[in-house]
PDB file of C-alpha atoms and ligand atoms in Angstrom:
ATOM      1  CA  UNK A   5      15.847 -17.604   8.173  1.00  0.00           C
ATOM      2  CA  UNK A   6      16.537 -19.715   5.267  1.00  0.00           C
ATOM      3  CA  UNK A   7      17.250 -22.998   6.678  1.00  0.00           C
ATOM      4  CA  UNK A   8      14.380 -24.654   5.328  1.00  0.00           C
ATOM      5  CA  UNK A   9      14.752 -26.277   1.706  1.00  0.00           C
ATOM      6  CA  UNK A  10      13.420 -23.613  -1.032  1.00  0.00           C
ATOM      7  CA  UNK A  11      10.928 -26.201  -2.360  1.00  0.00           C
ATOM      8  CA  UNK A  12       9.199 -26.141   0.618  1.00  0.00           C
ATOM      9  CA  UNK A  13       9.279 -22.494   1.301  1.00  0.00           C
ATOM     10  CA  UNK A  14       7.951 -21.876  -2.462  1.00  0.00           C
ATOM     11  CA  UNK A  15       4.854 -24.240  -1.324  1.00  0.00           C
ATOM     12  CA  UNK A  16       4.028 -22.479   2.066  1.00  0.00           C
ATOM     13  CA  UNK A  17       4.114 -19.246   0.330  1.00  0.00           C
ATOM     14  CA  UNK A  18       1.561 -20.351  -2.850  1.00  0.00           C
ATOM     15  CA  UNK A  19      -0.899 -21.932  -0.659  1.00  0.00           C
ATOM     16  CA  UNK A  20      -1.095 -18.706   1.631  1.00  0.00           C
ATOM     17  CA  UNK A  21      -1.031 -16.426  -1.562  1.00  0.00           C
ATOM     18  CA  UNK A  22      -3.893 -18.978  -2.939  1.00  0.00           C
ATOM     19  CA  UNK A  23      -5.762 -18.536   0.534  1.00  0.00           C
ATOM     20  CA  UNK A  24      -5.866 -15.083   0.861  1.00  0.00           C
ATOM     21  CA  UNK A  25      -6.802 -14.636  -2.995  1.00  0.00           C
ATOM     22  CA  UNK A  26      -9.460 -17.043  -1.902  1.00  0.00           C
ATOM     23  CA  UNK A  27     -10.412 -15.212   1.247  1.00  0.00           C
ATOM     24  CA  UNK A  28     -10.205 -11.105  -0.815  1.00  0.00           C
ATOM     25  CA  UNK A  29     -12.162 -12.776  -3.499  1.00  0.00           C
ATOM     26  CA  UNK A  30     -14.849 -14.409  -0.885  1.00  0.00           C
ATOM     27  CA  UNK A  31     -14.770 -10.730   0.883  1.00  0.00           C
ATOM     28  CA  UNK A  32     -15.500  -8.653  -2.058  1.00  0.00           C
ATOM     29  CA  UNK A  33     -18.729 -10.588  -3.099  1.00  0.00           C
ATOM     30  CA  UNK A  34     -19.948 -10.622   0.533  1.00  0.00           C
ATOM     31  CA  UNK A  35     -20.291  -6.991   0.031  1.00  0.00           C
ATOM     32  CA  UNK A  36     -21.776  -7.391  -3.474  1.00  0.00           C
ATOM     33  CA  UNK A  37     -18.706  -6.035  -4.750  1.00  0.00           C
ATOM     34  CA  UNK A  38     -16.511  -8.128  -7.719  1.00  0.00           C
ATOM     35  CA  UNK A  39     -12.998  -9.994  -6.979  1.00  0.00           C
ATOM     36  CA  UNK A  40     -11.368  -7.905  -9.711  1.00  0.00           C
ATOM     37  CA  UNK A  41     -11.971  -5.122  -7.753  1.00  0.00           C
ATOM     38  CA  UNK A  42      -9.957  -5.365  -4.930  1.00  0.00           C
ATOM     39  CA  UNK A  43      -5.814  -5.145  -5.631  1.00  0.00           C
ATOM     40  CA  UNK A  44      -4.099  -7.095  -3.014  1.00  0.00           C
ATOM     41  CA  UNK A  45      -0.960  -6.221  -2.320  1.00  0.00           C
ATOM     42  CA  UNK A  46       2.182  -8.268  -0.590  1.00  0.00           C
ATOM     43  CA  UNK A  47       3.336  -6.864   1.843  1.00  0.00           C
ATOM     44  CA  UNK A  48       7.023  -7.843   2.483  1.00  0.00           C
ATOM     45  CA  UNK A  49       8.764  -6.114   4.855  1.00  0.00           C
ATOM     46  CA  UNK A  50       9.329  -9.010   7.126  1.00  0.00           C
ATOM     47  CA  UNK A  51      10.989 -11.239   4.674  1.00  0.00           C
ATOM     48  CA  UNK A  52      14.308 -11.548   2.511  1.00  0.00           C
ATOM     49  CA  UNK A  53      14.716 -11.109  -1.177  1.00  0.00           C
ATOM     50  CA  UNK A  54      14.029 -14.712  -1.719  1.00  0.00           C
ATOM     51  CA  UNK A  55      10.967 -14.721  -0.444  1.00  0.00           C
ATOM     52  CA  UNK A  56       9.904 -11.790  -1.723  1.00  0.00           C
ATOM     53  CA  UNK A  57      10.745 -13.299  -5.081  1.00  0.00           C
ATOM     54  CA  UNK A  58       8.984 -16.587  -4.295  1.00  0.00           C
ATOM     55  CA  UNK A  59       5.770 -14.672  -3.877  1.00  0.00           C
ATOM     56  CA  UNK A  60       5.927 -13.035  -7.188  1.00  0.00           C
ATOM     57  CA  UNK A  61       6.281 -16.122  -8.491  1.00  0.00           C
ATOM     58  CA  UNK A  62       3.049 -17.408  -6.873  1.00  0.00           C
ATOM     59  CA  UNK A  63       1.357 -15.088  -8.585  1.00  0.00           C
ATOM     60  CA  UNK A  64       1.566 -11.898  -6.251  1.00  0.00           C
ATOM     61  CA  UNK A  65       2.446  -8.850  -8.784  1.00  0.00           C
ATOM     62  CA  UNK A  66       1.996  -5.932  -6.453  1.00  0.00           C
ATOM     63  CA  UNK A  67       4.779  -5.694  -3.699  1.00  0.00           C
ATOM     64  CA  UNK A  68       4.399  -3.274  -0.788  1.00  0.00           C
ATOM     65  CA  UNK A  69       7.587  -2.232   1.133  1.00  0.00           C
ATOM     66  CA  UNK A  70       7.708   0.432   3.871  1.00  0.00           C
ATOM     67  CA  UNK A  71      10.950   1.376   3.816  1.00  0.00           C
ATOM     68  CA  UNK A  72      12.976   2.813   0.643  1.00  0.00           C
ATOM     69  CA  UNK A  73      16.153   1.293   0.628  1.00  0.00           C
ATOM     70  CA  UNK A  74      14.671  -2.149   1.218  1.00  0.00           C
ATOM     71  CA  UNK A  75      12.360  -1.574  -1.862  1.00  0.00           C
ATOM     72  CA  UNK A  76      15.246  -0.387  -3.903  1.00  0.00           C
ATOM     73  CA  UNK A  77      17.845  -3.249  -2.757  1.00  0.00           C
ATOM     74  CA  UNK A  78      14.971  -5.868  -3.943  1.00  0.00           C
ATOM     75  CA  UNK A  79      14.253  -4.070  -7.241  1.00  0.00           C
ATOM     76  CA  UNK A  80      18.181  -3.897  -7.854  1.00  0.00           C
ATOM     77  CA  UNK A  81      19.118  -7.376  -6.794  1.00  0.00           C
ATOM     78  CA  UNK A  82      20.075  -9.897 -10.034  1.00  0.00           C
ATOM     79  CA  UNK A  83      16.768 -12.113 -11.483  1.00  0.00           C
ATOM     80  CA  UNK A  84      14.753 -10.272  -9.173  1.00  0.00           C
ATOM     81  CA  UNK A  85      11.218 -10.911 -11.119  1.00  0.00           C
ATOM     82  CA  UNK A  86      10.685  -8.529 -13.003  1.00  0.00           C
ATOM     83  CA  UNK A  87       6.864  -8.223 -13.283  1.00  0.00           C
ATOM     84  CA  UNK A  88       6.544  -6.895  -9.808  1.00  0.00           C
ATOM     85  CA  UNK A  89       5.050  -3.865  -9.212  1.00  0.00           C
ATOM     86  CA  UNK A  90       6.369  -1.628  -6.177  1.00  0.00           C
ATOM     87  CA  UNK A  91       4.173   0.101  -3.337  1.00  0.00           C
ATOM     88  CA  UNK A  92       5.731   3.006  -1.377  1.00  0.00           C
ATOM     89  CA  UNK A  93       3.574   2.011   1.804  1.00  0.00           C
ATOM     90  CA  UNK A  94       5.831   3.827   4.639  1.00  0.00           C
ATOM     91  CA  UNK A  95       7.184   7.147   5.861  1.00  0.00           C
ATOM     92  CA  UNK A  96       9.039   8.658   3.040  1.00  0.00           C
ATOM     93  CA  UNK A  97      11.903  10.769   3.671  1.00  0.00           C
ATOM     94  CA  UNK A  98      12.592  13.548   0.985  1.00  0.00           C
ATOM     95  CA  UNK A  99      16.163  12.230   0.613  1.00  0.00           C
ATOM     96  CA  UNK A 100      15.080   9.278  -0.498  1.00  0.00           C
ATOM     97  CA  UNK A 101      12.465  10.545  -3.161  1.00  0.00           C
ATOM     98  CA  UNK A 102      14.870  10.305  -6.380  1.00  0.00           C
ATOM     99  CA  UNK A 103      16.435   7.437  -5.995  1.00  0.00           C
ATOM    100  CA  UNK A 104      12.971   5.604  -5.297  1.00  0.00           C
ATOM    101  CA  UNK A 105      11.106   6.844  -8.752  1.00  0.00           C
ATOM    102  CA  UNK A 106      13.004   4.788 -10.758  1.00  0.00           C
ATOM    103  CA  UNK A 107      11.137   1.997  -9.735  1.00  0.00           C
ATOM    104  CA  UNK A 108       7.693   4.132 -10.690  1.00  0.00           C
ATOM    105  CA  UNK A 109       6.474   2.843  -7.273  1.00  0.00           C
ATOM    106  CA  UNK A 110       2.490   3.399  -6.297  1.00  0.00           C
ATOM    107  CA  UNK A 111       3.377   5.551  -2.934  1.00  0.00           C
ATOM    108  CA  UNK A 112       0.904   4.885  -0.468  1.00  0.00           C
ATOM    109  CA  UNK A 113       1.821   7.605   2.457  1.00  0.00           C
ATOM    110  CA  UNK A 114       2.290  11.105   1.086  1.00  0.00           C
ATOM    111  CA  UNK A 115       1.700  12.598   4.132  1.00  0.00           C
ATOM    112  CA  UNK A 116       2.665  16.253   3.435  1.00  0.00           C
ATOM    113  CA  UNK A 117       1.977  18.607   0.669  1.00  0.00           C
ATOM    114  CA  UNK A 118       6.486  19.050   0.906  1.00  0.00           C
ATOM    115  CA  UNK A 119       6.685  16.023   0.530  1.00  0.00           C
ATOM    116  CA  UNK A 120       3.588  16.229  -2.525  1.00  0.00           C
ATOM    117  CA  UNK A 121       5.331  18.970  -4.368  1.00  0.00           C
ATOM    118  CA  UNK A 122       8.807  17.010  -4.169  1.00  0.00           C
ATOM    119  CA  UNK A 123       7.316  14.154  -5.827  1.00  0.00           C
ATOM    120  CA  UNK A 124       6.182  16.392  -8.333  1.00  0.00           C
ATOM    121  CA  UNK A 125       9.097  18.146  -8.896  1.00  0.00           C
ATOM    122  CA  UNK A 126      11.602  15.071  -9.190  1.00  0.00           C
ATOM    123  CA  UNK A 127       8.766  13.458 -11.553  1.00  0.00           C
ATOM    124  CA  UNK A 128       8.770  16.282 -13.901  1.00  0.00           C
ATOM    125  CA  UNK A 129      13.009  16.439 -14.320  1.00  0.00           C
ATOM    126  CA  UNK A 130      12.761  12.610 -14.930  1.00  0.00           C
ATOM    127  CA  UNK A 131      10.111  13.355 -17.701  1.00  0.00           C
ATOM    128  CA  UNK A 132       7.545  10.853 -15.527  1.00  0.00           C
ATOM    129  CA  UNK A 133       3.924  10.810 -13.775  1.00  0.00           C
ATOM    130  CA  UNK A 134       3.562   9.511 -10.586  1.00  0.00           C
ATOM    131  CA  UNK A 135       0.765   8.152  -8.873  1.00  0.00           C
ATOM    132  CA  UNK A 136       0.075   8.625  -5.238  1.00  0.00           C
ATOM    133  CA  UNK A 137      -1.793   8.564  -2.235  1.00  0.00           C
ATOM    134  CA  UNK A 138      -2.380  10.691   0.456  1.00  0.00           C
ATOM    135  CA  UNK A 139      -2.389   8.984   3.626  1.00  0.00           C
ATOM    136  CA  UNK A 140      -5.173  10.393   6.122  1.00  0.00           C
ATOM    137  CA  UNK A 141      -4.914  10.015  10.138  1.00  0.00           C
ATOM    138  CA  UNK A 142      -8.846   8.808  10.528  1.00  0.00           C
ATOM    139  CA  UNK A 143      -7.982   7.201  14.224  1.00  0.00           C
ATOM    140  CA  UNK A 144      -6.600  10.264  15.600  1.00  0.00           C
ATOM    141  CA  UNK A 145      -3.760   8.027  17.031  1.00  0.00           C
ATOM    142  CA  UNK A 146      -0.907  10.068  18.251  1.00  0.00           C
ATOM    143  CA  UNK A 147       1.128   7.345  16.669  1.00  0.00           C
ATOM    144  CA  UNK A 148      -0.166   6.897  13.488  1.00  0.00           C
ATOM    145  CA  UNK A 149       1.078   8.430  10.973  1.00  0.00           C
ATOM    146  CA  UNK A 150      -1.009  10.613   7.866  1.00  0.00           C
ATOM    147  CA  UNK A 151      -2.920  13.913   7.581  1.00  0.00           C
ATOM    148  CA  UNK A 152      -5.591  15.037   9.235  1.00  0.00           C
ATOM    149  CA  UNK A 153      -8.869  15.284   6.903  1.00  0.00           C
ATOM    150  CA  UNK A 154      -8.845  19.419   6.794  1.00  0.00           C
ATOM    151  CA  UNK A 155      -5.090  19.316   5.709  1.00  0.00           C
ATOM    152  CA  UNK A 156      -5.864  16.712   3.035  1.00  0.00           C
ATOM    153  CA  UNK A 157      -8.644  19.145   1.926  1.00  0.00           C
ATOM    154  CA  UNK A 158      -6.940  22.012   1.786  1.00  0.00           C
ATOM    155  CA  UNK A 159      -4.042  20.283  -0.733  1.00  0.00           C
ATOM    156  CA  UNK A 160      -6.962  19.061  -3.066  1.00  0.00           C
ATOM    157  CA  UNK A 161      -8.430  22.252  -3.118  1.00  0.00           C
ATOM    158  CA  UNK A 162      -4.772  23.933  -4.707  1.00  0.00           C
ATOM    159  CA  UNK A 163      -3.221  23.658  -8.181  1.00  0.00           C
ATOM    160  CA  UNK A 164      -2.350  19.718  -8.104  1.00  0.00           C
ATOM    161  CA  UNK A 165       1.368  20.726  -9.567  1.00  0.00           C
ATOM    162  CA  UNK A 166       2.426  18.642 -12.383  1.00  0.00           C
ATOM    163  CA  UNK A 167       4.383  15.360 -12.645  1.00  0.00           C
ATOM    164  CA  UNK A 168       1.847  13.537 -10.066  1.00  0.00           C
ATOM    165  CA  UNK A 169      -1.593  11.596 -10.373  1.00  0.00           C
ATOM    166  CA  UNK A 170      -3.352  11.985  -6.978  1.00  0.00           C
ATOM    167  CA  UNK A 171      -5.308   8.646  -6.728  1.00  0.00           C
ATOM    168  CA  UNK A 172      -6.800   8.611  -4.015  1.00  0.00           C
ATOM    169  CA  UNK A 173      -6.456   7.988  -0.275  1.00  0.00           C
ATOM    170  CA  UNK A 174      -4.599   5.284   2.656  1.00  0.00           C
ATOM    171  CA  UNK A 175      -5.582   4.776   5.956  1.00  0.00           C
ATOM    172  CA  UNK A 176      -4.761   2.511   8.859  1.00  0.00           C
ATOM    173  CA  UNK A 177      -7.109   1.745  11.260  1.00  0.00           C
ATOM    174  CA  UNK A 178      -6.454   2.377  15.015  1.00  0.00           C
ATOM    175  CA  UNK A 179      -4.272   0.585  17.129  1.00  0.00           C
ATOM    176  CA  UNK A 180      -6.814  -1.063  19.853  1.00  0.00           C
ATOM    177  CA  UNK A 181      -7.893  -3.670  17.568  1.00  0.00           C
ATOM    178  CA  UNK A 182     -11.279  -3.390  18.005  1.00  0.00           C
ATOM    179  CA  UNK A 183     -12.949  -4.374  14.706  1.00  0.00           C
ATOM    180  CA  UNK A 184     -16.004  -2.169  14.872  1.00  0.00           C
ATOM    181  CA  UNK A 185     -13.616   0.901  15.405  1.00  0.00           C
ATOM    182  CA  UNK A 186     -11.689  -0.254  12.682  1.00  0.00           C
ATOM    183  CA  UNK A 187     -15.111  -0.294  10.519  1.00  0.00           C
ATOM    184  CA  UNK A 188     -16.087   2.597  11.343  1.00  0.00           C
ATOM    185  CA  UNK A 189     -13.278   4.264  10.446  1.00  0.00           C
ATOM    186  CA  UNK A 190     -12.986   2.927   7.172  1.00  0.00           C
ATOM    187  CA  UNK A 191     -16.331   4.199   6.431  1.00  0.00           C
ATOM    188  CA  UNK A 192     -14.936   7.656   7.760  1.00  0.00           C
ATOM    189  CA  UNK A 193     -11.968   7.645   4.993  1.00  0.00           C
ATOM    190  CA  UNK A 194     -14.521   6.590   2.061  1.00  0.00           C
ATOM    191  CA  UNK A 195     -17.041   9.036   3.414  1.00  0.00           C
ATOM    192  CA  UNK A 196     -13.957  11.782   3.020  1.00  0.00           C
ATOM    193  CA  UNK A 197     -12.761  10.543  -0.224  1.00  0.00           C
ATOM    194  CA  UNK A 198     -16.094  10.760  -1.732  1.00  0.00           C
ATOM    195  CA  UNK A 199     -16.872  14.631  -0.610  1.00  0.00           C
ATOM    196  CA  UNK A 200     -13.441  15.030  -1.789  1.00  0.00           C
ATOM    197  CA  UNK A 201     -14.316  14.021  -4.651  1.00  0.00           C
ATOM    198  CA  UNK A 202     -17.252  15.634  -5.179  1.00  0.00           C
ATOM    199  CA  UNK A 203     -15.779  18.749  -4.283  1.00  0.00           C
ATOM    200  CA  UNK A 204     -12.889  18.601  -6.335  1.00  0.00           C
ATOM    201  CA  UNK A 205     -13.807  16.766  -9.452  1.00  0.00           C
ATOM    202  CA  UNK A 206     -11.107  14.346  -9.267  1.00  0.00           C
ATOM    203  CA  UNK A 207     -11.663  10.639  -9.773  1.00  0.00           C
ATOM    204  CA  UNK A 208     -10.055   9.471  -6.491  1.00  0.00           C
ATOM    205  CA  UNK A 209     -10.533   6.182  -7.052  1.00  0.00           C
ATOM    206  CA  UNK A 210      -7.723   4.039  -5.075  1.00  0.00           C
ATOM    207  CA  UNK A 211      -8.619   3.473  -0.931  1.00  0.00           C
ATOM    208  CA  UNK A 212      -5.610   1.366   0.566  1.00  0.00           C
ATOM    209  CA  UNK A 213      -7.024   0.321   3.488  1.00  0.00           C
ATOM    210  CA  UNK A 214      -7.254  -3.418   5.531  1.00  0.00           C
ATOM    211  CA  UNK A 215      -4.154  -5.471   6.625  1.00  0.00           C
ATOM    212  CA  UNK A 216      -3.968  -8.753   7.450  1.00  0.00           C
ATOM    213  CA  UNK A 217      -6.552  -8.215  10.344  1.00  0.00           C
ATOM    214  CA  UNK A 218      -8.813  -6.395   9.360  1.00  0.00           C
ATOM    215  CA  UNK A 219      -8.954  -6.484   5.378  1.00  0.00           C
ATOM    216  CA  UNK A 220     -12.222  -7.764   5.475  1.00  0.00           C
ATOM    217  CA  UNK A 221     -13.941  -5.091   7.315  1.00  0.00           C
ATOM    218  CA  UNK A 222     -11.776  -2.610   5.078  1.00  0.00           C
ATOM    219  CA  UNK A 223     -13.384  -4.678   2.038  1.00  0.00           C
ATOM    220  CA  UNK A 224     -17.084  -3.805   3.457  1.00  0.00           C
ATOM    221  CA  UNK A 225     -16.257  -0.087   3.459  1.00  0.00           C
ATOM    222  CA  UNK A 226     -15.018  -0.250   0.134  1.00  0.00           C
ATOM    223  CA  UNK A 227     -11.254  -0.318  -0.252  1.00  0.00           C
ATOM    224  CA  UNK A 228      -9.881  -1.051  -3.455  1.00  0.00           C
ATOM    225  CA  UNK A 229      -6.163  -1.837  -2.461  1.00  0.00           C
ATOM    226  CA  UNK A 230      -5.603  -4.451   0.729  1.00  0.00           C
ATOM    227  CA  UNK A 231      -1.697  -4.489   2.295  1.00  0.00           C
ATOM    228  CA  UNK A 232      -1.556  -8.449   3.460  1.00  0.00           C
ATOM    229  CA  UNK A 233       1.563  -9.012   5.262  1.00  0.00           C
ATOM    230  CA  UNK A 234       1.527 -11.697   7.900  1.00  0.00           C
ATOM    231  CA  UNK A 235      -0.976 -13.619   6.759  1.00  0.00           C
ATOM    232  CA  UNK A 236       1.062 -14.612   3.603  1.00  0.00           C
ATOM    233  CA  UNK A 237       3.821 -15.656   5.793  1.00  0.00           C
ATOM    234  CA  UNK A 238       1.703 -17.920   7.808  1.00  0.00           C
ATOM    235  CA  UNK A 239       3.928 -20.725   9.202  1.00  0.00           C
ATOM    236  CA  UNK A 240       6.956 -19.056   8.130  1.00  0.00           C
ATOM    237  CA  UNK A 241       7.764 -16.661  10.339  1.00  0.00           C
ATOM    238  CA  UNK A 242       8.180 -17.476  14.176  1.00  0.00           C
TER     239      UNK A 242
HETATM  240  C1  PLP B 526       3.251  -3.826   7.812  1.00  0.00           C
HETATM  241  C2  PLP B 526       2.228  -3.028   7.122  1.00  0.00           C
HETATM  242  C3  PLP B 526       1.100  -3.648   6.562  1.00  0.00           C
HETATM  243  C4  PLP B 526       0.833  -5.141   6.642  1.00  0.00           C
HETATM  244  O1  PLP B 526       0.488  -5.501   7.934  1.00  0.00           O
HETATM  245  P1  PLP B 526       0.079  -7.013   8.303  1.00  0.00           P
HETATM  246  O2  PLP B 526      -0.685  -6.846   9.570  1.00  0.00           O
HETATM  247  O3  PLP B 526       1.340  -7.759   8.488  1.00  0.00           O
HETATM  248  O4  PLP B 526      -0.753  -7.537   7.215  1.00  0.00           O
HETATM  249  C5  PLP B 526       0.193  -2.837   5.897  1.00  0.00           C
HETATM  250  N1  PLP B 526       0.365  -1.505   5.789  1.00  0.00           N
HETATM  251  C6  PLP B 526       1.436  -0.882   6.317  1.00  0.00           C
HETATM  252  C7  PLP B 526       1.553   0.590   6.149  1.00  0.00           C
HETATM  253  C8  PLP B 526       2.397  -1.622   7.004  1.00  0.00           C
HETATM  254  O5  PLP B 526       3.457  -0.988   7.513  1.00  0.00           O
END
């Protein structure tokens, strides 16, 4: 995968991080909204350490990984930058809980209140707060992952146990592609994040939603965290 010379690599990777800063910025304000108020984060699942690295150094501070160990093996490895900020944006396995708060990641995909009251638990013996998510089904996909809105109510509406911030909430559109679904849904997760709010009192201020499809749509509805992927490896990947 490396084969190419670095230099060239490092280029390819700041003029897509440039573009799609460009392209978030040009997003937000088409929806009256302000540049500054949409995080984007990197996702980097499909690349090395290198290039991982390389896109810190363009200027990309928030990192999203979907799988633990891969998060952990970046953090760990020698002159990995150390300004990058991690993003729990996959399945998380209980196992993997401890070892993965040492990094004081953002995670994206709490997904049930186990899982929740882990978090909390391990947070509280390693004298820490975590922030979180909770990641919300809003396609109904059978093969997306998240809770359905009633669950996600029915956590807010118990003690929130120490150790954890609830932010707010994730979502990934539905499968088919279809950009007006996608919309619409989006609408459906801010819709449910503001009665949640309302209802519970809590700020709930993060919505990770929009990838490299459809962050602009997500933008519209209001997210405040996009997870870009393939778009910042444009040309690089096959
Ligand atoms: C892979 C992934 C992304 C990024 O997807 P792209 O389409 O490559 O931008 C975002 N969120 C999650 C949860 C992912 O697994």
């Amino acid at each position: 995968m490396n084969e190419r010379n670095p230099e060239e690599i490092d280029r390819l990777i700041q003029e897509n991080w440039d573009g799609v800063c460009e392209e978030v910025a040009d997003a937000a304000k088409e929806s009256g909204r302000s540049a500054e108020d949409v995080t984007i984060i990197g996702v980097t699942k499909y690349v090395d350490t290198d290039w991982t690295a390389s896109l810190v150094m363009a200027g990309c501070h928030h990192l999203g990984e979907n799988r633990p160990q891969v998060l952990w093996g970046k953090a760990e490895s020698p002159g990995f930058p150390t300004k990058a900020k991690w993003h729990m944006i996959g399945h998380l396995q209980t196992n993997k809980v401890r070892r993965l708060l040492r990094y004081q990641p953002l995670i994206h995909s709490v997904d049930s209140e186990r899982l929740l009251d882990l978090i909390a638990q391990e947070s509280v013996a390693k004298n820490q707060q975590t922030r979180l998510l909770l990641e919300v089904n809003i396609s109904g996909d059978e093969s997306k992952t998240g809770m359905q809105p009633q669950m996600i109510e029915a956590m807010i509406r118990r003690e929130i146990p120490p150790g954890i911030e609830i932010m707010g909430l994730m979502a990934m559109a539905g499968l088919d592609g279809d950009l007006d679904n996608a919309q619409r849904q989006f609408h459906e997760v801010r819709e449910l994040r503001d009665r949640l709010s309302s209802e519970s009192g809590l700020e709930l201020k993060e919505l990770s939603m929009g990838m490299s499809a459809d962050y602009q749509q997500a933008i519209a509805a209001g997210a405040t965290m996009v997870r870009i992927g393939s778009r910042l490896f444009d040309g690089l990947l096959h």
